[in-house]
Amino acid sequence: MQNVSSPRFRLVDRLLTGNRVSLLLWSFLLLFALSGTWAISNPIATVPDEPAHVIKAVAVVHGDPFGTISTDATNHADREFKVAEVYAELHDLRCNAFIGTEPVSTCELNIDEPAGSVFDASTGAWGYNPVYYAVVGWPSLIANDLASVTVMRLVSALFSSLFLAFAIWALSFLPNRRLPVLVGMAVVTPSTLFYMGGVNPQGAEIATLAAFTAAYLVALETQARGRLLWLLSSIMLVAGTLGVQMRHLAWIWLGVIVLIGFIFAGWRRWLRFIGKPPVVIAVIAVLAGIAGNLWLMLSLDSLTGASPMWGAGVFSFPNGFLFMLWRFPEFFGSMFALFGWMDVESRWAVSMFLVISAVLVAAALLSRVRSHHRWGTIAALAALWIMPALVQASSVMEYGFIWQGRYGSPLWVVLMFVAAIAFARNFDRITEPLAARLGITIAVTLGCAHIVSLVANLHRQYIGFGNPLSRLLSFADDGRIYSQAPVIGTPGWLLVAIVLGAVTAYFAWRIVRRPALENSPEESKSFVG
């Protein structure tokens, strides 16, 4: 067995865990490598509603953010945009959606008109806030082809990875930081990476709200002041203001996050915190962002007109609420490891994340922790269970059941952060041999979850579940996979998955194995005085 304290490992340790700047940098690079791998290897249009979001993104950067109502439309659930043919025809690549045995090569993208031809394309994403689409849509200004969609995905991955890296960085300012920083890595589930690497605002919503939550809870827990308070308030301002623009529900989740923080910190500490000048500035900016987003939604009337789904006109509010509470266990798959058009699930990865979540929450509730920390954990757990039921039940009579578990992912992230901070002090009291075993177990679990999930998605999309996994090793693209992945072939992507999983495991293990990131006296003074 090699000595991890030997000189050959010291440079790696210092780069990964030596100081907060390197932690921020390497967290960002690792997250971007993971989400970028999903962006490149996953065939185009295999992320839920990606064709609709691509059309919206292209239209936004070309100056048409909200489209026009079709003259033959029976309702305004969809609107039309004028985009290049390659984007308008992306819906054709959904032909194998929900059919796990059929690979994406069974679909065909027909481009018949000369380059530059403009087509009418309808999308139900017309009413979404244009901020996310302005961020990711600009590659279509350079070229109108499938490669531009892949670049849009990479931009989305870059944007989301940056905010998640800042979430991990913020957690490193806690006095007992090992467990919270590790959980900061663990909340980036394979499902989150899947959406980060697609043209869909779900990943960006999770990332921005995670950054806001981490900065908010750390500022409360440490009673931050001076330079540290300004840094954390800046993250809250940027992440909160942008986060509420990502999806219609984001402002509700942010309000729940603030309420949980109030319970978690205790009302006296919370009131002292909320009145500090940097926090007041952040609050004003976030409230302005919420007001702007609500004004946009109401002025566009974008919450009405959707086609009714199962349960519409049948379930009342009380019945819909109770039914959603009963369905709660179904939603974990979508939060942890569900891919494609909800037709690829890594049940092993789902089980592992569920076990990690249950153990962490149980540790925070059953061990000796501060009473307000315990109540904050209870509040976060209740919010994860009750809030999705309330939101869905409020519209079930008119629109039926449209809820997917991934919509509540930000609430799960909040629960994990709260439980980790509550139990962090007790975790650091664990004997070093036991901490090492726990670190290895968690690290290996995270690494394997990412490997298994990516391989499962490659299996489904490239050859279909009707063929044995071994065929991936000899798979030859026939030119109809519609992604940039065949550049290195499926054996190459299998190797990439293994390498990135191993790097993730090593990164997580070193965080737990070694309590790094200690402040020097000079650094401590600069942050608090």
mmCIF file of N, CA, C and O in Angstrom, residues 378-467:
data_model
loop_
_atom_site.group_PDB
_atom_site.id
_atom_site.type_symbol
_atom_site.label_atom_id
_atom_site.label_comp_id
_atom_site.label_asym_id
_atom_site.label_seq_id
_atom_site.Cartn_x
_atom_site.Cartn_y
_atom_site.Cartn_z
ATOM 1 N N ILE A 378 -35.500 19.406 10.899
ATOM 2 C CA ILE A 378 -36.893 18.947 10.809
ATOM 3 C C ILE A 378 -37.668 19.808 9.816
ATOM 4 O O ILE A 378 -38.453 19.306 8.997
ATOM 5 N N ALA A 379 -37.458 21.124 9.865
ATOM 6 C CA ALA A 379 -38.159 22.029 8.945
ATOM 7 C C ALA A 379 -37.774 21.752 7.496
ATOM 8 O O ALA A 379 -38.627 21.747 6.601
ATOM 9 N N ALA A 380 -36.490 21.489 7.249
ATOM 10 C CA ALA A 380 -36.044 21.203 5.881
ATOM 11 C C ALA A 380 -36.625 19.882 5.387
ATOM 12 O O ALA A 380 -37.021 19.755 4.218
ATOM 13 N N LEU A 381 -36.676 18.873 6.271
ATOM 14 C CA LEU A 381 -37.256 17.580 5.897
ATOM 15 C C LEU A 381 -38.747 17.723 5.605
ATOM 16 O O LEU A 381 -39.256 17.160 4.624
ATOM 17 N N ALA A 382 -39.449 18.487 6.429
ATOM 18 C CA ALA A 382 -40.878 18.710 6.207
ATOM 19 C C ALA A 382 -41.118 19.456 4.905
ATOM 20 O O ALA A 382 -42.067 19.158 4.156
ATOM 21 N N ALA A 383 -40.270 20.439 4.611
ATOM 22 C CA ALA A 383 -40.424 21.204 3.369
ATOM 23 C C ALA A 383 -40.247 20.315 2.151
ATOM 24 O O ALA A 383 -40.984 20.440 1.164
ATOM 25 N N LEU A 384 -39.277 19.405 2.202
ATOM 26 C CA LEU A 384 -39.037 18.502 1.074
ATOM 27 C C LEU A 384 -40.248 17.611 0.817
ATOM 28 O O LEU A 384 -40.546 17.276 -0.337
ATOM 29 N N TRP A 385 -40.956 17.242 1.866
ATOM 30 C CA TRP A 385 -42.121 16.372 1.737
ATOM 31 C C TRP A 385 -43.391 17.144 1.400
ATOM 32 O O TRP A 385 -44.164 16.754 0.523
ATOM 33 N N ILE A 386 -43.592 18.300 2.045
ATOM 34 C CA ILE A 386 -44.882 18.990 1.975
ATOM 35 C C ILE A 386 -44.961 20.002 0.833
ATOM 36 O O ILE A 386 -46.003 20.114 0.165
ATOM 37 N N MET A 387 -43.887 20.766 0.597
ATOM 38 C CA MET A 387 -43.973 21.853 -0.384
ATOM 39 C C MET A 387 -44.313 21.377 -1.798
ATOM 40 O O MET A 387 -45.164 21.978 -2.470
ATOM 41 N N PRO A 388 -43.687 20.292 -2.316
ATOM 42 C CA PRO A 388 -44.108 19.819 -3.637
ATOM 43 C C PRO A 388 -45.585 19.447 -3.688
ATOM 44 O O PRO A 388 -46.269 19.705 -4.690
ATOM 45 N N ALA A 389 -46.097 18.864 -2.602
ATOM 46 C CA ALA A 389 -47.513 18.500 -2.564
ATOM 47 C C ALA A 389 -48.396 19.736 -2.600
ATOM 48 O O ALA A 389 -49.425 19.767 -3.297
ATOM 49 N N LEU A 390 -48.017 20.783 -1.874
ATOM 50 C CA LEU A 390 -48.793 22.029 -1.883
ATOM 51 C C LEU A 390 -48.791 22.670 -3.265
ATOM 52 O O LEU A 390 -49.835 23.107 -3.765
ATOM 53 N N VAL A 391 -47.617 22.751 -3.874
ATOM 54 C CA VAL A 391 -47.508 23.404 -5.176
ATOM 55 C C VAL A 391 -48.309 22.642 -6.231
ATOM 56 O O VAL A 391 -49.062 23.227 -7.008
ATOM 57 N N GLN A 392 -48.157 21.315 -6.272
ATOM 58 C CA GLN A 392 -48.880 20.536 -7.261
ATOM 59 C C GLN A 392 -50.383 20.550 -7.008
ATOM 60 O O GLN A 392 -51.189 20.679 -7.945
ATOM 61 N N ALA A 393 -50.805 20.435 -5.768
ATOM 62 C CA ALA A 393 -52.233 20.406 -5.456
ATOM 63 C C ALA A 393 -52.927 21.717 -5.811
ATOM 64 O O ALA A 393 -54.126 21.724 -6.122
ATOM 65 N N SER A 394 -52.181 22.818 -5.802
ATOM 66 C CA SER A 394 -52.785 24.114 -6.100
ATOM 67 C C SER A 394 -53.261 24.223 -7.543
ATOM 68 O O SER A 394 -54.098 25.068 -7.867
ATOM 69 N N SER A 395 -52.740 23.376 -8.448
ATOM 70 C CA SER A 395 -53.129 23.456 -9.861
ATOM 71 C C SER A 395 -53.656 22.136 -10.407
ATOM 72 O O SER A 395 -53.905 22.022 -11.603
ATOM 73 N N VAL A 396 -53.836 21.139 -9.536
ATOM 74 C CA VAL A 396 -54.195 19.808 -10.028
ATOM 75 C C VAL A 396 -55.581 19.781 -10.653
ATOM 76 O O VAL A 396 -55.821 19.053 -11.626
ATOM 77 N N MET A 397 -56.522 20.574 -10.147
ATOM 78 C CA MET A 397 -57.871 20.558 -10.687
ATOM 79 C C MET A 397 -57.888 21.025 -12.140
ATOM 80 O O MET A 397 -58.580 20.464 -12.990
ATOM 81 N N GLU A 398 -57.083 22.030 -12.450
ATOM 82 C CA GLU A 398 -57.102 22.605 -13.799
ATOM 83 C C GLU A 398 -56.159 21.900 -14.762
ATOM 84 O O GLU A 398 -56.500 21.696 -15.929
ATOM 85 N N TYR A 399 -54.955 21.528 -14.276
ATOM 86 C CA TYR A 399 -53.933 21.008 -15.187
ATOM 87 C C TYR A 399 -53.554 19.549 -14.935
ATOM 88 O O TYR A 399 -52.805 18.971 -15.721
ATOM 89 N N GLY A 400 -54.006 18.964 -13.844
ATOM 90 C CA GLY A 400 -53.642 17.583 -13.552
ATOM 91 C C GLY A 400 -52.257 17.480 -12.937
ATOM 92 O O GLY A 400 -51.664 18.468 -12.503
ATOM 93 N N PHE A 401 -51.725 16.262 -12.916
ATOM 94 C CA PHE A 401 -50.420 16.004 -12.279
ATOM 95 C C PHE A 401 -49.296 16.162 -13.298
ATOM 96 O O PHE A 401 -49.208 15.406 -14.265
ATOM 97 N N ILE A 402 -48.468 17.161 -13.078
ATOM 98 C CA ILE A 402 -47.326 17.410 -13.958
ATOM 99 C C ILE A 402 -45.999 17.296 -13.203
ATOM 100 O O ILE A 402 -44.938 17.491 -13.779
ATOM 101 N N TRP A 403 -46.065 16.986 -11.918
ATOM 102 C CA TRP A 403 -44.868 17.056 -11.061
ATOM 103 C C TRP A 403 -43.854 15.973 -11.395
ATOM 104 O O TRP A 403 -44.192 14.818 -11.608
ATOM 105 N N GLN A 404 -42.597 16.398 -11.448
ATOM 106 C CA GLN A 404 -41.471 15.482 -11.543
ATOM 107 C C GLN A 404 -40.563 15.738 -10.341
ATOM 108 O O GLN A 404 -40.390 16.879 -9.914
ATOM 109 N N GLY A 405 -39.982 14.671 -9.826
ATOM 110 C CA GLY A 405 -39.191 14.801 -8.611
ATOM 111 C C GLY A 405 -38.073 15.825 -8.706
ATOM 112 O O GLY A 405 -37.735 16.479 -7.718
ATOM 113 N N ARG A 406 -37.505 15.989 -9.890
ATOM 114 C CA ARG A 406 -36.381 16.910 -10.061
ATOM 115 C C ARG A 406 -36.759 18.354 -9.740
ATOM 116 O O ARG A 406 -35.904 19.161 -9.389
ATOM 117 N N TYR A 407 -38.047 18.689 -9.851
ATOM 118 C CA TYR A 407 -38.465 20.056 -9.553
ATOM 119 C C TYR A 407 -38.157 20.437 -8.106
ATOM 120 O O TYR A 407 -37.917 21.611 -7.802
ATOM 121 N N GLY A 408 -38.184 19.452 -7.212
ATOM 122 C CA GLY A 408 -37.912 19.719 -5.801
ATOM 123 C C GLY A 408 -36.467 19.516 -5.392
ATOM 124 O O GLY A 408 -36.160 19.565 -4.191
ATOM 125 N N SER A 409 -35.569 19.323 -6.347
ATOM 126 C CA SER A 409 -34.156 19.081 -6.018
ATOM 127 C C SER A 409 -33.536 20.166 -5.141
ATOM 128 O O SER A 409 -32.755 19.842 -4.235
ATOM 129 N N PRO A 410 -33.831 21.460 -5.365
ATOM 130 C CA PRO A 410 -33.243 22.476 -4.473
ATOM 131 C C PRO A 410 -33.606 22.263 -3.010
ATOM 132 O O PRO A 410 -32.801 22.565 -2.125
ATOM 133 N N LEU A 411 -34.793 21.731 -2.731
ATOM 134 C CA LEU A 411 -35.186 21.487 -1.346
ATOM 135 C C LEU A 411 -34.375 20.346 -0.740
ATOM 136 O O LEU A 411 -34.041 20.371 0.456
ATOM 137 N N TRP A 412 -34.055 19.329 -1.541
ATOM 138 C CA TRP A 412 -33.203 18.250 -1.057
ATOM 139 C C TRP A 412 -31.802 18.779 -0.752
ATOM 140 O O TRP A 412 -31.191 18.399 0.251
ATOM 141 N N VAL A 413 -31.277 19.653 -1.597
ATOM 142 C CA VAL A 413 -29.956 20.244 -1.368
ATOM 143 C C VAL A 413 -29.947 21.000 -0.039
ATOM 144 O O VAL A 413 -29.003 20.893 0.754
ATOM 145 N N VAL A 414 -31.008 21.771 0.218
ATOM 146 C CA VAL A 414 -31.101 22.513 1.482
ATOM 147 C C VAL A 414 -31.073 21.549 2.663
ATOM 148 O O VAL A 414 -30.366 21.778 3.655
ATOM 149 N N LEU A 415 -31.839 20.467 2.583
ATOM 150 C CA LEU A 415 -31.866 19.485 3.663
ATOM 151 C C LEU A 415 -30.478 18.910 3.910
ATOM 152 O O LEU A 415 -30.043 18.763 5.063
ATOM 153 N N MET A 416 -29.760 18.584 2.855
ATOM 154 C CA MET A 416 -28.421 18.021 3.007
ATOM 155 C C MET A 416 -27.458 19.022 3.649
ATOM 156 O O MET A 416 -26.665 18.660 4.532
ATOM 157 N N PHE A 417 -27.512 20.274 3.234
ATOM 158 C CA PHE A 417 -26.624 21.284 3.811
ATOM 159 C C PHE A 417 -26.940 21.507 5.289
ATOM 160 O O PHE A 417 -26.035 21.592 6.126
ATOM 161 N N VAL A 418 -28.212 21.616 5.616
ATOM 162 C CA VAL A 418 -28.614 21.858 7.004
ATOM 163 C C VAL A 418 -28.189 20.692 7.895
ATOM 164 O O VAL A 418 -27.615 20.886 8.978
ATOM 165 N N ALA A 419 -28.461 19.461 7.450
ATOM 166 C CA ALA A 419 -28.089 18.287 8.244
ATOM 167 C C ALA A 419 -26.582 18.176 8.400
ATOM 168 O O ALA A 419 -26.080 17.805 9.479
ATOM 169 N N ALA A 420 -25.836 18.484 7.340
ATOM 170 C CA ALA A 420 -24.369 18.395 7.404
ATOM 171 C C ALA A 420 -23.795 19.399 8.392
ATOM 172 O O ALA A 420 -22.898 19.073 9.176
ATOM 173 N N ILE A 421 -24.301 20.630 8.365
ATOM 174 C CA ILE A 421 -23.798 21.643 9.294
ATOM 175 C C ILE A 421 -24.174 21.282 10.730
ATOM 176 O O ILE A 421 -23.386 21.463 11.663
ATOM 177 N N ALA A 422 -25.382 20.742 10.920
ATOM 178 C CA ALA A 422 -25.819 20.366 12.259
ATOM 179 C C ALA A 422 -24.941 19.268 12.851
ATOM 180 O O ALA A 422 -24.600 19.309 14.045
ATOM 181 N N PHE A 423 -24.554 18.303 12.039
ATOM 182 C CA PHE A 423 -23.792 17.145 12.532
ATOM 183 C C PHE A 423 -22.283 17.338 12.405
ATOM 184 O O PHE A 423 -21.510 16.489 12.849
ATOM 185 N N ALA A 424 -21.835 18.438 11.829
ATOM 186 C CA ALA A 424 -20.418 18.617 11.498
ATOM 187 C C ALA A 424 -19.516 18.524 12.714
ATOM 188 O O ALA A 424 -18.442 17.909 12.670
ATOM 189 N N ARG A 425 -19.928 19.126 13.820
ATOM 190 C CA ARG A 425 -19.077 19.105 15.010
ATOM 191 C C ARG A 425 -18.903 17.677 15.534
ATOM 192 O O ARG A 425 -17.793 17.267 15.901
ATOM 193 N N ASN A 426 -19.998 16.930 15.554
ATOM 194 C CA ASN A 426 -19.909 15.542 16.004
ATOM 195 C C ASN A 426 -19.073 14.693 15.051
ATOM 196 O O ASN A 426 -18.340 13.789 15.477
ATOM 197 N N PHE A 427 -19.174 14.985 13.761
ATOM 198 C CA PHE A 427 -18.403 14.233 12.776
ATOM 199 C C PHE A 427 -16.911 14.429 13.001
ATOM 200 O O PHE A 427 -16.128 13.472 12.891
ATOM 201 N N ASP A 428 -16.503 15.637 13.335
ATOM 202 C CA ASP A 428 -15.079 15.906 13.543
ATOM 203 C C ASP A 428 -14.557 15.285 14.834
ATOM 204 O O ASP A 428 -13.339 15.227 15.039
ATOM 205 N N ARG A 429 -15.452 14.840 15.718
ATOM 206 C CA ARG A 429 -15.030 14.174 16.944
ATOM 207 C C ARG A 429 -14.832 12.667 16.755
ATOM 208 O O ARG A 429 -14.365 11.979 17.659
ATOM 209 N N ILE A 430 -15.212 12.159 15.596
ATOM 210 C CA ILE A 430 -15.045 10.734 15.314
ATOM 211 C C ILE A 430 -13.561 10.405 15.260
ATOM 212 O O ILE A 430 -12.739 11.183 14.752
ATOM 213 N N THR A 431 -13.188 9.261 15.788
ATOM 214 C CA THR A 431 -11.780 8.860 15.771
ATOM 215 C C THR A 431 -11.266 8.770 14.338
ATOM 216 O O THR A 431 -12.016 8.483 13.405
ATOM 217 N N GLU A 432 -9.990 9.011 14.190
ATOM 218 C CA GLU A 432 -9.403 9.095 12.854
ATOM 219 C C GLU A 432 -9.561 7.804 12.036
ATOM 220 O O GLU A 432 -9.887 7.861 10.856
ATOM 221 N N PRO A 433 -9.357 6.608 12.608
ATOM 222 C CA PRO A 433 -9.566 5.391 11.809
ATOM 223 C C PRO A 433 -10.995 5.266 11.290
ATOM 224 O O PRO A 433 -11.215 4.877 10.144
ATOM 225 N N LEU A 434 -11.984 5.601 12.147
ATOM 226 C CA LEU A 434 -13.378 5.519 11.709
ATOM 227 C C LEU A 434 -13.671 6.580 10.654
ATOM 228 O O LEU A 434 -14.377 6.316 9.676
ATOM 229 N N ALA A 435 -13.134 7.788 10.833
ATOM 230 C CA ALA A 435 -13.324 8.840 9.837
ATOM 231 C C ALA A 435 -12.747 8.418 8.489
ATOM 232 O O ALA A 435 -13.325 8.699 7.437
ATOM 233 N N ALA A 436 -11.593 7.728 8.528
ATOM 234 C CA ALA A 436 -10.983 7.262 7.286
ATOM 235 C C ALA A 436 -11.878 6.242 6.586
ATOM 236 O O ALA A 436 -12.064 6.299 5.367
ATOM 237 N N ARG A 437 -12.451 5.320 7.373
ATOM 238 C CA ARG A 437 -13.342 4.320 6.767
ATOM 239 C C ARG A 437 -14.585 4.975 6.181
ATOM 240 O O ARG A 437 -15.027 4.626 5.083
ATOM 241 N N LEU A 438 -15.150 5.905 6.930
ATOM 242 C CA LEU A 438 -16.326 6.620 6.417
ATOM 243 C C LEU A 438 -15.977 7.387 5.152
ATOM 244 O O LEU A 438 -16.742 7.407 4.179
ATOM 245 N N GLY A 439 -14.812 8.034 5.166
ATOM 246 C CA GLY A 439 -14.400 8.802 3.996
ATOM 247 C C GLY A 439 -14.234 7.936 2.769
ATOM 248 O O GLY A 439 -14.691 8.277 1.680
ATOM 249 N N ILE A 440 -13.578 6.796 2.941
ATOM 250 C CA ILE A 440 -13.388 5.875 1.816
ATOM 251 C C ILE A 440 -14.728 5.368 1.304
ATOM 252 O O ILE A 440 -14.979 5.318 0.091
ATOM 253 N N THR A 441 -15.622 5.007 2.227
ATOM 254 C CA THR A 441 -16.933 4.480 1.825
ATOM 255 C C THR A 441 -17.726 5.504 1.024
ATOM 256 O O THR A 441 -18.255 5.199 -0.052
ATOM 257 N N ILE A 442 -17.798 6.727 1.549
ATOM 258 C CA ILE A 442 -18.564 7.766 0.860
ATOM 259 C C ILE A 442 -17.915 8.128 -0.465
ATOM 260 O O ILE A 442 -18.586 8.285 -1.489
ATOM 261 N N ALA A 443 -16.597 8.248 -0.468
ATOM 262 C CA ALA A 443 -15.884 8.646 -1.682
ATOM 263 C C ALA A 443 -16.057 7.609 -2.787
ATOM 264 O O ALA A 443 -16.362 7.948 -3.936
ATOM 265 N N VAL A 444 -15.875 6.350 -2.438
ATOM 266 C CA VAL A 444 -16.022 5.281 -3.433
ATOM 267 C C VAL A 444 -17.467 5.213 -3.934
ATOM 268 O O VAL A 444 -17.723 5.016 -5.124
ATOM 269 N N THR A 445 -18.414 5.404 -3.031
ATOM 270 C CA THR A 445 -19.826 5.397 -3.427
ATOM 271 C C THR A 445 -20.126 6.497 -4.429
ATOM 272 O O THR A 445 -20.791 6.262 -5.452
ATOM 273 N N LEU A 446 -19.635 7.709 -4.167
ATOM 274 C CA LEU A 446 -19.867 8.822 -5.090
ATOM 275 C C LEU A 446 -19.230 8.544 -6.451
ATOM 276 O O LEU A 446 -19.854 8.751 -7.497
ATOM 277 N N GLY A 447 -17.974 8.104 -6.430
ATOM 278 C CA GLY A 447 -17.296 7.829 -7.689
ATOM 279 C C GLY A 447 -17.995 6.761 -8.495
ATOM 280 O O GLY A 447 -18.208 6.909 -9.705
ATOM 281 N N CYS A 448 -18.386 5.666 -7.839
ATOM 282 C CA CYS A 448 -19.072 4.575 -8.543
ATOM 283 C C CYS A 448 -20.440 5.013 -9.053
ATOM 284 O O CYS A 448 -20.869 4.597 -10.137
ATOM 285 N N ALA A 449 -21.142 5.850 -8.287
ATOM 286 C CA ALA A 449 -22.458 6.324 -8.724
ATOM 287 C C ALA A 449 -22.354 7.095 -10.032
ATOM 288 O O ALA A 449 -23.186 6.937 -10.941
ATOM 289 N N HIS A 450 -21.334 7.931 -10.155
ATOM 290 C CA HIS A 450 -21.156 8.696 -11.395
ATOM 291 C C HIS A 450 -20.765 7.775 -12.559
ATOM 292 O O HIS A 450 -21.239 7.959 -13.685
ATOM 293 N N ILE A 451 -19.918 6.792 -12.291
ATOM 294 C CA ILE A 451 -19.513 5.859 -13.355
ATOM 295 C C ILE A 451 -20.710 5.046 -13.833
ATOM 296 O O ILE A 451 -21.001 4.970 -15.039
ATOM 297 N N VAL A 452 -21.429 4.429 -12.899
ATOM 298 C CA VAL A 452 -22.557 3.579 -13.244
ATOM 299 C C VAL A 452 -23.632 4.355 -13.989
ATOM 300 O O VAL A 452 -24.225 3.869 -14.965
ATOM 301 N N SER A 453 -23.889 5.590 -13.555
ATOM 302 C CA SER A 453 -24.937 6.398 -14.183
ATOM 303 C C SER A 453 -24.590 6.761 -15.619
ATOM 304 O O SER A 453 -25.427 6.650 -16.519
ATOM 305 N N LEU A 454 -23.354 7.184 -15.845
ATOM 306 C CA LEU A 454 -22.961 7.559 -17.198
ATOM 307 C C LEU A 454 -22.957 6.354 -18.127
ATOM 308 O O LEU A 454 -23.416 6.435 -19.282
ATOM 309 N N VAL A 455 -22.494 5.218 -17.634
ATOM 310 C CA VAL A 455 -22.494 4.006 -18.452
ATOM 311 C C VAL A 455 -23.918 3.570 -18.776
ATOM 312 O O VAL A 455 -24.218 3.157 -19.907
ATOM 313 N N ALA A 456 -24.832 3.659 -17.808
ATOM 314 C CA ALA A 456 -26.232 3.299 -18.052
ATOM 315 C C ALA A 456 -26.839 4.178 -19.139
ATOM 316 O O ALA A 456 -27.582 3.696 -20.007
ATOM 317 N N ASN A 457 -26.509 5.458 -19.115
ATOM 318 C CA ASN A 457 -27.047 6.355 -20.140
ATOM 319 C C ASN A 457 -26.472 6.042 -21.515
ATOM 320 O O ASN A 457 -27.187 6.050 -22.529
ATOM 321 N N LEU A 458 -25.146 5.767 -21.577
ATOM 322 C CA LEU A 458 -24.536 5.385 -22.851
ATOM 323 C C LEU A 458 -25.170 4.099 -23.388
ATOM 324 O O LEU A 458 -25.434 3.979 -24.593
ATOM 325 N N HIS A 459 -25.417 3.154 -22.506
ATOM 326 C CA HIS A 459 -26.040 1.892 -22.890
ATOM 327 C C HIS A 459 -27.401 2.137 -23.541
ATOM 328 O O HIS A 459 -27.676 1.635 -24.634
ATOM 329 N N ARG A 460 -28.222 2.918 -22.876
ATOM 330 C CA ARG A 460 -29.571 3.150 -23.386
ATOM 331 C C ARG A 460 -29.576 3.939 -24.698
ATOM 332 O O ARG A 460 -30.280 3.609 -25.653
ATOM 333 N N GLN A 461 -28.788 5.008 -24.746
ATOM 334 C CA GLN A 461 -28.848 5.901 -25.897
ATOM 335 C C GLN A 461 -28.111 5.349 -27.119
ATOM 336 O O GLN A 461 -28.562 5.531 -28.244
ATOM 337 N N TYR A 462 -26.995 4.671 -26.926
ATOM 338 C CA TYR A 462 -26.171 4.251 -28.058
ATOM 339 C C TYR A 462 -26.591 2.907 -28.655
ATOM 340 O O TYR A 462 -26.575 2.734 -29.873
ATOM 341 N N ILE A 463 -26.963 1.954 -27.802
ATOM 342 C CA ILE A 463 -27.313 0.637 -28.347
ATOM 343 C C ILE A 463 -28.678 0.147 -27.876
ATOM 344 O O ILE A 463 -29.198 -0.840 -28.415
ATOM 345 N N GLY A 464 -29.276 0.824 -26.880
ATOM 346 C CA GLY A 464 -30.582 0.406 -26.379
ATOM 347 C C GLY A 464 -30.471 -0.717 -25.368
ATOM 348 O O GLY A 464 -29.548 -1.540 -25.430
ATOM 349 N N PHE A 465 -31.403 -0.745 -24.428
ATOM 350 C CA PHE A 465 -31.376 -1.776 -23.394
ATOM 351 C C PHE A 465 -31.692 -3.163 -23.945
ATOM 352 O O PHE A 465 -31.542 -4.162 -23.237
ATOM 353 N N GLY A 466 -32.132 -3.226 -25.199
ATOM 354 C CA GLY A 466 -32.387 -4.528 -25.802
ATOM 355 C C GLY A 466 -31.127 -5.265 -26.180
ATOM 356 O O GLY A 466 -31.176 -6.459 -26.523
ATOM 357 N N ASN A 467 -29.981 -4.587 -26.137
ATOM 358 C CA ASN A 467 -28.692 -5.206 -26.464
ATOM 359 C C ASN A 467 -27.822 -5.281 -25.221
ATOM 360 O O ASN A 467 -27.908 -4.427 -24.332
#
